[in-house]
mmCIF file of C-alpha atoms in Angstrom:
data_model
loop_
_atom_site.group_PDB
_atom_site.id
_atom_site.type_symbol
_atom_site.label_atom_id
_atom_site.label_comp_id
_atom_site.label_asym_id
_atom_site.label_seq_id
_atom_site.Cartn_x
_atom_site.Cartn_y
_atom_site.Cartn_z
ATOM 1 C CA MET A 1 66.586 55.416 96.369
ATOM 2 C CA SER A 2 64.958 57.427 93.504
ATOM 3 C CA ASP A 3 64.235 60.938 92.489
ATOM 4 C CA LEU A 4 61.112 60.715 94.622
ATOM 5 C CA ASP A 5 63.238 61.009 97.692
ATOM 6 C CA LEU A 6 64.202 64.462 96.655
ATOM 7 C CA ASP A 7 62.380 67.255 98.502
ATOM 8 C CA PRO A 8 59.996 68.557 95.868
ATOM 9 C CA ILE A 9 60.020 72.049 97.337
ATOM 10 C CA ILE A 10 63.756 72.331 96.553
ATOM 11 C CA HIS A 11 63.881 70.075 93.512
ATOM 12 C CA ALA A 12 62.853 72.658 90.955
ATOM 13 C CA GLN A 13 65.464 74.664 89.058
ATOM 14 C CA SER A 14 64.583 78.155 90.237
ATOM 15 C CA ARG A 15 63.989 77.305 93.886
ATOM 16 C CA LEU A 16 67.131 75.147 93.989
ATOM 17 C CA ARG A 17 69.080 78.150 92.781
ATOM 18 C CA VAL A 18 67.445 80.395 95.468
ATOM 19 C CA VAL A 19 68.084 77.933 98.288
ATOM 20 C CA ALA A 20 71.639 77.065 97.104
ATOM 21 C CA THR A 21 72.462 80.832 97.029
ATOM 22 C CA LEU A 22 71.069 81.452 100.533
ATOM 23 C CA ALA A 23 72.861 78.325 101.854
ATOM 24 C CA ALA A 24 76.216 79.685 100.540
ATOM 25 C CA LEU A 25 75.875 82.667 102.806
ATOM 26 C CA PRO A 26 77.352 82.396 106.361
ATOM 27 C CA VAL A 27 74.844 81.254 108.999
ATOM 28 C CA GLY A 28 73.028 84.155 110.567
ATOM 29 C CA ASP A 29 73.350 86.381 107.427
ATOM 30 C CA ARG A 30 70.437 87.868 105.567
ATOM 31 C CA ILE A 31 70.559 89.206 102.034
ATOM 32 C CA THR A 32 68.512 92.086 100.593
ATOM 33 C CA PHE A 33 66.033 91.325 97.849
ATOM 34 C CA PRO A 34 67.851 93.385 95.111
ATOM 35 C CA ARG A 35 71.215 91.687 95.950
ATOM 36 C CA LEU A 36 69.657 88.209 95.856
ATOM 37 C CA GLN A 37 67.960 89.063 92.596
ATOM 38 C CA SER A 38 71.274 90.139 91.077
ATOM 39 C CA LEU A 39 72.932 86.830 92.143
ATOM 40 C CA LEU A 40 70.123 84.895 90.480
ATOM 41 C CA ASP A 41 69.322 86.930 87.378
ATOM 42 C CA MET A 42 65.644 86.450 88.041
ATOM 43 C CA THR A 43 62.832 88.943 87.552
ATOM 44 C CA ALA A 44 61.437 90.446 90.801
ATOM 45 C CA GLY A 45 58.034 88.831 90.179
ATOM 46 C CA ASN A 46 59.539 85.425 89.519
ATOM 47 C CA LEU A 47 61.738 85.556 92.596
ATOM 48 C CA SER A 48 58.786 86.784 94.769
ATOM 49 C CA THR A 49 56.750 83.786 93.636
ATOM 50 C CA HIS A 50 59.389 81.258 94.502
ATOM 51 C CA LEU A 51 60.211 82.938 97.801
ATOM 52 C CA ARG A 52 56.617 82.767 98.767
ATOM 53 C CA LYS A 53 56.567 79.042 98.250
ATOM 54 C CA LEU A 54 59.757 78.620 100.257
ATOM 55 C CA GLU A 55 58.320 80.915 103.006
ATOM 56 C CA ASP A 56 55.108 78.775 103.084
ATOM 57 C CA ALA A 57 57.283 75.691 103.708
ATOM 58 C CA ASP A 58 59.056 77.653 106.464
ATOM 59 C CA TYR A 59 62.365 77.235 104.559
ATOM 60 C CA VAL A 60 63.140 80.932 104.313
ATOM 61 C CA LEU A 61 62.362 83.905 106.481
ATOM 62 C CA VAL A 62 61.503 87.183 104.752
ATOM 63 C CA THR A 63 62.001 90.198 106.888
ATOM 64 C CA LYS A 64 60.678 93.635 105.992
ATOM 65 C CA ALA A 65 62.211 96.607 107.775
ATOM 66 C CA HIS A 66 62.999 100.234 107.291
ATOM 67 C CA GLU A 67 66.522 101.582 107.025
ATOM 68 C CA GLY A 68 66.015 105.256 107.524
ATOM 69 C CA ARG A 69 63.132 105.991 105.199
ATOM 70 C CA ARG A 70 63.924 103.156 102.763
ATOM 71 C CA PRO A 71 61.907 100.010 103.126
ATOM 72 C CA THR A 72 64.123 96.949 102.747
ATOM 73 C CA THR A 73 63.279 93.314 102.346
ATOM 74 C CA SER A 74 65.906 90.768 103.444
ATOM 75 C CA ILE A 75 65.867 87.031 103.127
ATOM 76 C CA GLU A 76 67.492 84.279 105.087
ATOM 77 C CA LEU A 77 67.418 80.500 105.268
ATOM 78 C CA THR A 78 65.700 79.111 108.354
ATOM 79 C CA PRO A 79 67.347 76.289 110.307
ATOM 80 C CA ARG A 80 64.634 74.035 108.803
ATOM 81 C CA GLY A 81 65.498 75.290 105.307
ATOM 82 C CA ARG A 82 69.208 74.725 105.818
ATOM 83 C CA LEU A 83 68.546 71.183 107.115
ATOM 84 C CA ALA A 84 66.318 70.545 104.129
ATOM 85 C CA PHE A 85 69.006 71.796 101.664
ATOM 86 C CA GLU A 86 71.733 69.695 103.342
ATOM 87 C CA THR A 87 69.440 66.615 103.273
ATOM 88 C CA TYR A 88 68.681 67.319 99.624
ATOM 89 C CA ALA A 89 72.374 67.675 98.725
ATOM 90 C CA ALA A 90 73.135 64.442 100.545
ATOM 91 C CA THR A 91 70.379 62.588 98.776
ATOM 92 C CA LEU A 92 71.712 63.886 95.395
ATOM 93 C CA THR A 93 75.191 62.621 96.108
ATOM 94 C CA ALA A 94 73.735 59.266 97.269
ATOM 95 C CA LEU A 95 71.624 59.004 94.073
ATOM 96 C CA LEU A 96 74.533 59.716 91.874
ATOM 97 C CA GLY A 97 76.854 57.340 93.717
ATOM 98 C CA GLY A 98 74.175 54.542 93.515
ATOM 99 C CA GLY A 99 73.406 55.254 89.904
ATOM 100 C CA SER A 100 76.866 54.252 88.667
ATOM 101 C CA SER A 101 76.922 50.815 90.434
ATOM 102 C CA MET B 1 59.343 94.908 96.157
ATOM 103 C CA THR B 2 56.270 93.672 94.429
ATOM 104 C CA HIS B 3 54.622 90.428 95.302
ATOM 105 C CA ASP B 4 52.808 90.100 92.001
ATOM 106 C CA ASP B 5 50.426 87.256 91.571
ATOM 107 C CA ALA B 6 51.863 85.946 88.304
ATOM 108 C CA PRO B 7 50.197 82.744 87.208
ATOM 109 C CA HIS B 8 52.167 79.765 88.387
ATOM 110 C CA SER B 9 51.598 76.036 88.673
ATOM 111 C CA SER B 10 50.209 74.620 91.958
ATOM 112 C CA GLN B 11 52.067 74.395 95.187
ATOM 113 C CA LEU B 12 54.969 71.908 95.341
ATOM 114 C CA ASP B 13 54.705 71.102 91.649
ATOM 115 C CA VAL B 14 58.049 69.790 90.553
ATOM 116 C CA GLY B 15 57.258 70.573 86.993
ATOM 117 C CA ASP B 16 56.869 74.361 87.368
ATOM 118 C CA ASP B 17 60.422 74.644 86.028
ATOM 119 C CA ALA B 18 62.723 72.918 83.591
ATOM 120 C CA PRO B 19 63.020 69.177 84.695
ATOM 121 C CA LEU B 20 66.008 68.404 86.809
ATOM 122 C CA ASP B 21 68.263 65.429 87.064
ATOM 123 C CA PRO B 22 70.563 64.930 90.049
ATOM 124 C CA ALA B 23 73.754 65.763 88.129
ATOM 125 C CA GLU B 24 72.196 69.035 86.877
ATOM 126 C CA SER B 25 71.174 69.799 90.471
ATOM 127 C CA LEU B 26 74.688 69.373 91.736
ATOM 128 C CA ARG B 27 75.945 71.661 88.932
ATOM 129 C CA ILE B 28 73.424 74.337 89.944
ATOM 130 C CA ILE B 29 74.464 74.140 93.616
ATOM 131 C CA ALA B 30 78.178 74.434 92.695
ATOM 132 C CA ALA B 31 77.495 77.345 90.320
ATOM 133 C CA GLN B 32 75.526 79.358 92.915
ATOM 134 C CA THR B 33 78.129 78.650 95.660
ATOM 135 C CA ASP B 34 80.832 79.972 93.337
ATOM 136 C CA LYS B 35 78.764 83.002 92.506
ATOM 137 C CA VAL B 36 78.202 83.926 96.184
ATOM 138 C CA ARG B 37 81.920 83.252 96.967
ATOM 139 C CA ALA B 38 82.956 85.608 94.147
ATOM 140 C CA THR B 39 81.113 88.418 95.848
ATOM 141 C CA GLN B 40 82.901 87.935 99.141
ATOM 142 C CA VAL B 41 86.077 89.765 100.127
ATOM 143 C CA ASP B 42 88.963 89.234 97.710
ATOM 144 C CA GLY B 43 92.177 89.129 99.792
ATOM 145 C CA ARG B 44 94.171 90.021 96.734
ATOM 146 C CA VAL B 45 92.680 93.496 96.525
ATOM 147 C CA LEU B 46 93.293 94.452 100.183
ATOM 148 C CA PHE B 47 96.657 92.728 100.571
ATOM 149 C CA GLY B 48 97.737 94.115 97.204
ATOM 150 C CA VAL B 49 96.840 97.751 97.804
ATOM 151 C CA TRP B 50 98.570 97.718 101.238
ATOM 152 C CA GLY B 51 101.585 95.865 99.827
ATOM 153 C CA VAL B 52 102.128 98.539 97.171
ATOM 154 C CA ALA B 53 101.568 101.390 99.562
ATOM 155 C CA TRP B 54 104.142 100.144 102.017
ATOM 156 C CA LEU B 55 106.666 99.017 99.470
ATOM 157 C CA VAL B 56 106.640 102.229 97.397
ATOM 158 C CA GLY B 57 105.942 104.668 100.332
ATOM 159 C CA TYR B 58 108.668 103.367 102.697
ATOM 160 C CA LEU B 59 111.061 102.916 99.825
ATOM 161 C CA ALA B 60 110.752 106.635 98.914
ATOM 162 C CA LEU B 61 111.381 107.555 102.587
ATOM 163 C CA TYR B 62 114.421 105.261 102.678
ATOM 164 C CA LEU B 63 115.948 106.284 99.369
ATOM 165 C CA THR B 64 115.717 110.053 100.035
ATOM 166 C CA ALA B 65 117.097 109.643 103.616
ATOM 167 C CA GLU B 66 120.041 107.652 102.282
ATOM 168 C CA GLY B 67 120.605 110.234 99.522
ATOM 169 C CA HIS B 68 119.951 107.723 96.668
ATOM 170 C CA LEU B 69 117.053 110.041 95.638
ATOM 171 C CA PRO B 70 117.290 113.911 95.981
ATOM 172 C CA GLY B 71 115.518 115.910 98.732
ATOM 173 C CA GLY B 72 116.899 114.282 101.900
ATOM 174 C CA SER B 73 118.591 116.253 104.586
ATOM 175 C CA SER B 74 120.632 115.876 107.715
ATOM 176 C CA GLY B 75 118.927 116.510 110.971
ATOM 177 C CA PRO B 76 120.311 117.187 114.429
ATOM 178 C CA GLY B 77 122.832 114.601 115.570
ATOM 179 C CA GLY B 78 123.620 113.620 112.011
ATOM 180 C CA LEU B 79 120.254 111.886 111.639
ATOM 181 C CA LEU B 80 119.338 111.366 107.997
ATOM 182 C CA LEU B 81 115.847 112.711 107.189
ATOM 183 C CA PRO B 82 113.657 111.704 104.174
ATOM 184 C CA ALA B 83 112.594 114.331 101.689
ATOM 185 C CA THR B 84 109.339 116.211 102.090
ATOM 186 C CA TRP B 85 108.115 114.896 98.777
ATOM 187 C CA ALA B 86 108.709 111.372 100.020
ATOM 188 C CA TYR B 87 106.541 111.974 103.029
ATOM 189 C CA ILE B 88 103.776 113.338 100.697
ATOM 190 C CA VAL B 89 104.031 110.321 98.495
ATOM 191 C CA PHE B 90 103.986 108.084 101.584
ATOM 192 C CA ALA B 91 100.934 109.846 103.062
ATOM 193 C CA ALA B 92 99.132 109.823 99.721
ATOM 194 C CA LEU B 93 99.682 106.100 99.311
ATOM 195 C CA ILE B 94 98.606 105.235 102.859
ATOM 196 C CA TRP B 95 95.432 107.360 102.557
ATOM 197 C CA THR B 96 94.665 105.757 99.185
ATOM 198 C CA ALA B 97 94.996 102.332 100.686
ATOM 199 C CA VAL B 98 92.728 103.332 103.599
ATOM 200 C CA ALA B 99 90.146 104.732 101.067
ATOM 201 C CA VAL B 100 90.222 101.627 98.885
ATOM 202 C CA THR B 101 89.834 99.409 101.944
ATOM 203 C CA ILE B 102 86.817 101.327 103.184
ATOM 204 C CA VAL B 103 85.069 101.693 99.802
ATOM 205 C CA TYR B 104 85.748 98.077 98.898
ATOM 206 C CA SER B 105 84.527 96.687 102.230
ATOM 207 C CA ILE B 106 81.300 98.721 101.985
ATOM 208 C CA ARG B 107 80.690 97.518 98.393
ATOM 209 C CA VAL B 108 81.295 93.941 99.354
ATOM 210 C CA GLY B 109 79.032 94.157 102.415
ATOM 211 C CA SER B 110 76.208 95.993 100.704
ATOM 212 C CA GLY B 111 72.999 93.953 100.559
ATOM 213 C CA VAL B 112 74.095 91.572 103.244
ATOM 214 C CA ARG B 113 72.679 92.021 106.814
ATOM 215 C CA GLY B 114 73.020 90.069 110.021
ATOM 216 C CA VAL B 115 75.979 88.502 111.751
ATOM 217 C CA SER B 116 78.665 89.184 109.088
ATOM 218 C CA ALA B 117 77.685 92.808 108.720
ATOM 219 C CA ARG B 118 77.837 93.315 112.470
ATOM 220 C CA THR B 119 81.165 91.506 112.829
ATOM 221 C CA GLY B 120 82.602 93.542 109.845
ATOM 222 C CA ALA B 121 81.472 96.831 111.382
ATOM 223 C CA MET B 122 82.976 96.027 114.792
ATOM 224 C CA TYR B 123 86.197 94.857 113.186
ATOM 225 C CA GLY B 124 86.355 98.032 111.103
ATOM 226 C CA TRP B 125 85.869 100.220 114.150
ATOM 227 C CA SER B 126 88.543 98.207 116.001
ATOM 228 C CA TRP B 127 91.124 99.427 113.415
ATOM 229 C CA PHE B 128 89.967 103.027 113.923
ATOM 230 C CA ILE B 129 90.038 102.789 117.696
ATOM 231 C CA ALA B 130 93.438 101.063 117.864
ATOM 232 C CA PHE B 131 95.004 103.676 115.569
ATOM 233 C CA ALA B 132 93.448 106.514 117.548
ATOM 234 C CA GLY B 133 94.906 105.037 120.760
ATOM 235 C CA MET B 134 98.254 104.708 119.030
ATOM 236 C CA GLY B 135 98.247 108.265 117.810
ATOM 237 C CA THR B 136 97.489 109.478 121.251
ATOM 238 C CA ILE B 137 100.368 107.398 122.796
ATOM 239 C CA ILE B 138 102.755 108.898 120.186
ATOM 240 C CA GLY B 139 101.526 112.383 121.147
ATOM 241 C CA GLY B 140 102.328 111.430 124.751
ATOM 242 C CA LEU B 141 105.928 110.472 123.792
ATOM 243 C CA VAL B 142 106.349 113.808 122.062
ATOM 244 C CA ASN B 143 105.136 115.585 125.203
ATOM 245 C CA LEU B 144 107.532 113.613 127.289
ATOM 246 C CA GLY B 145 110.343 114.970 125.244
ATOM 247 C CA ALA B 146 111.179 111.942 123.146
ATOM 248 C CA SER B 147 113.650 112.658 120.332
ATOM 249 C CA ASP B 148 112.577 112.789 116.732
ATOM 250 C CA GLU B 149 114.326 109.514 116.035
ATOM 251 C CA ILE B 150 112.371 107.812 118.874
ATOM 252 C CA VAL B 151 109.057 109.318 117.763
ATOM 253 C CA SER B 152 109.667 108.289 114.140
ATOM 254 C CA LEU B 153 110.734 104.724 115.033
ATOM 255 C CA MET B 154 107.961 104.272 117.527
ATOM 256 C CA SER B 155 105.290 105.532 115.088
ATOM 257 C CA ASN B 156 106.377 102.961 112.587
ATOM 258 C CA SER B 157 106.710 100.122 114.984
ATOM 259 C CA LEU B 158 103.521 100.776 116.889
ATOM 260 C CA ALA B 159 101.554 101.152 113.629
ATOM 261 C CA CYS B 160 103.003 97.898 112.522
ATOM 262 C CA LEU B 161 102.139 96.266 115.897
ATOM 263 C CA VAL B 162 98.527 97.445 115.619
ATOM 264 C CA VAL B 163 98.290 96.123 112.018
ATOM 265 C CA GLY B 164 99.810 92.814 113.174
ATOM 266 C CA ILE B 165 97.417 92.327 116.095
ATOM 267 C CA MET B 166 94.408 93.215 113.858
ATOM 268 C CA TYR B 167 95.504 90.549 111.432
ATOM 269 C CA LEU B 168 95.865 88.085 114.206
ATOM 270 C CA ALA B 169 92.335 88.950 115.388
ATOM 271 C CA GLY B 170 90.944 88.747 111.830
ATOM 272 C CA GLY B 171 92.685 85.438 111.207
ATOM 273 C CA THR B 172 91.301 84.097 114.482
ATOM 274 C CA PHE B 173 87.818 85.298 113.879
ATOM 275 C CA TRP B 174 87.461 84.153 110.245
ATOM 276 C CA GLN B 175 89.601 81.086 110.752
ATOM 277 C CA ASP B 176 91.919 82.438 108.045
ATOM 278 C CA THR B 177 95.337 80.946 108.495
ATOM 279 C CA ARG B 178 97.046 83.172 105.876
ATOM 280 C CA GLN B 179 95.814 86.263 107.604
ATOM 281 C CA TYR B 180 97.029 84.933 110.987
ATOM 282 C CA ILE B 181 100.505 84.178 109.614
ATOM 283 C CA LEU B 182 100.675 87.609 108.051
ATOM 284 C CA GLY B 183 99.843 89.032 111.534
ATOM 285 C CA ILE B 184 102.810 87.132 113.081
ATOM 286 C CA TRP B 185 104.997 88.354 110.237
ATOM 287 C CA ILE B 186 103.966 92.029 110.600
ATOM 288 C CA ILE B 187 104.677 91.912 114.332
ATOM 289 C CA LEU B 188 108.192 90.531 113.603
ATOM 290 C CA VAL B 189 108.666 93.384 111.082
ATOM 291 C CA ALA B 190 107.707 95.900 113.852
ATOM 292 C CA VAL B 191 110.406 94.499 116.085
ATOM 293 C CA VAL B 192 113.097 94.289 113.344
ATOM 294 C CA ALA B 193 112.330 97.822 112.156
ATOM 295 C CA LEU B 194 112.781 99.282 115.640
ATOM 296 C CA TYR B 195 116.173 97.540 116.114
ATOM 297 C CA ALA B 196 117.262 98.495 112.645
ATOM 298 C CA GLY B 197 117.082 102.182 113.564
ATOM 299 C CA LEU B 198 116.801 104.988 111.048
ATOM 300 C CA PRO B 199 116.828 105.030 108.108
ATOM 301 C CA GLY B 200 117.148 101.206 107.897
ATOM 302 C CA ALA B 201 113.672 100.850 109.484
ATOM 303 C CA PHE B 202 112.167 102.334 106.276
ATOM 304 C CA LEU B 203 113.839 99.656 104.219
ATOM 305 C CA VAL B 204 112.631 96.926 106.614
ATOM 306 C CA MET B 205 109.135 98.201 106.409
ATOM 307 C CA ALA B 206 109.229 98.447 102.568
ATOM 308 C CA VAL B 207 110.761 95.101 101.821
ATOM 309 C CA LEU B 208 109.669 92.881 104.635
ATOM 310 C CA GLY B 209 106.384 94.634 105.441
ATOM 311 C CA GLY B 210 105.215 95.541 101.936
ATOM 312 C CA GLY B 211 106.766 92.366 100.611
ATOM 313 C CA GLY B 212 104.801 90.380 103.258
ATOM 314 C CA PHE B 213 101.513 91.858 102.049
ATOM 315 C CA LEU B 214 102.310 91.204 98.420
ATOM 316 C CA LEU B 215 103.179 87.556 99.312
ATOM 317 C CA GLY B 216 99.759 87.350 101.065
ATOM 318 C CA ALA B 217 98.125 88.574 97.916
ATOM 319 C CA LEU B 218 100.048 86.014 95.866
ATOM 320 C CA GLY B 219 99.076 83.225 98.295
ATOM 321 C CA ASP B 220 95.407 84.292 98.033
ATOM 322 C CA HIS B 221 95.671 84.286 94.269
ATOM 323 C CA LEU B 222 97.179 80.762 94.184
ATOM 324 C CA VAL B 223 94.480 79.334 96.602
ATOM 325 C CA ARG B 224 91.766 80.957 94.420
ATOM 326 C CA THR B 225 93.081 79.539 91.145
ATOM 327 C CA THR B 226 93.555 76.023 92.488
ATOM 328 C CA ARG B 227 90.108 76.132 93.996
ATOM 329 C CA THR B 228 88.611 77.240 90.698
ATOM 330 C CA THR B 229 90.416 74.560 88.769
ATOM 331 C CA ARG B 230 89.217 71.936 91.284
ATOM 332 C CA THR B 231 85.591 73.092 90.974
ATOM 333 C CA ALA B 232 85.797 73.184 87.184
ATOM 334 C CA ARG B 233 87.245 69.627 87.157
ATOM 335 C CA SER B 234 84.560 68.211 89.507
ATOM 336 C CA ARG B 235 81.935 69.806 87.265
ATOM 337 C CA GLY B 236 83.388 68.469 84.055
#
């Protein structure tokens, strides 16, 4: 097993941080863009860019809605994204376990 | 939100960020999990504020009724009554605890939508509905001609029963054993307080009830510190 087995969509610092944060939320929860941004300390533009890549891969679902007059954007991990993250984490553990032997 | 088209490297390019090794990846996952967990409900805040409210509030009622603090009086039938100032302190503490709970819950839940938010809202309303029902039942007892002693004891015990049942429900729902145990404990306190009679019920509520919440806060604190130590060790 090598680094090549790691999902390239997730295996990049910023996107890994985004996906790990979303995966830490309870299943079925969405988080608003500003709240996610504050958990990540990323600029809005940077976060948008990475979210779009994750959205293209069908790993996250971005929902735009109105609460009263205020437009809100909320983000959640799709089942496909959660599976990809869990597979990624399992591969990491296997890589580290295998690396020491 | 702006979807600006900042220049970035091509799709799926691993190198669009600092390079990662597996150990670094695991550290990032652990750090973000901790960060999210730190924004979730801190049991120490809620157990703590209720523990202090019950301990101090009920203690003031007990000590003035027993004459250890001034202001208490004797009611009909030799019943010992707490001082008016003690009731004011008690009410102020309970309302402060209610306010802290509501403001804290809203702050924790802000920015999160979906299942948790809906569950939290329904659970919050359950408290309100249960206490409204309880208040109405007490009103009914008054109308039926129940004595001051019965009304006073039943108000305490029923309130305690409602709190206990809500903790059982919360513990069940969030699979939180500490909360569930606290629910059982508070229901026991409700029973013991009723049988203790007045003014002993106030002491039971203060020490066993308030003390129970404070033990819950301490338990939460211990679990958090061991969890943090464990995470720190696994990262090191």
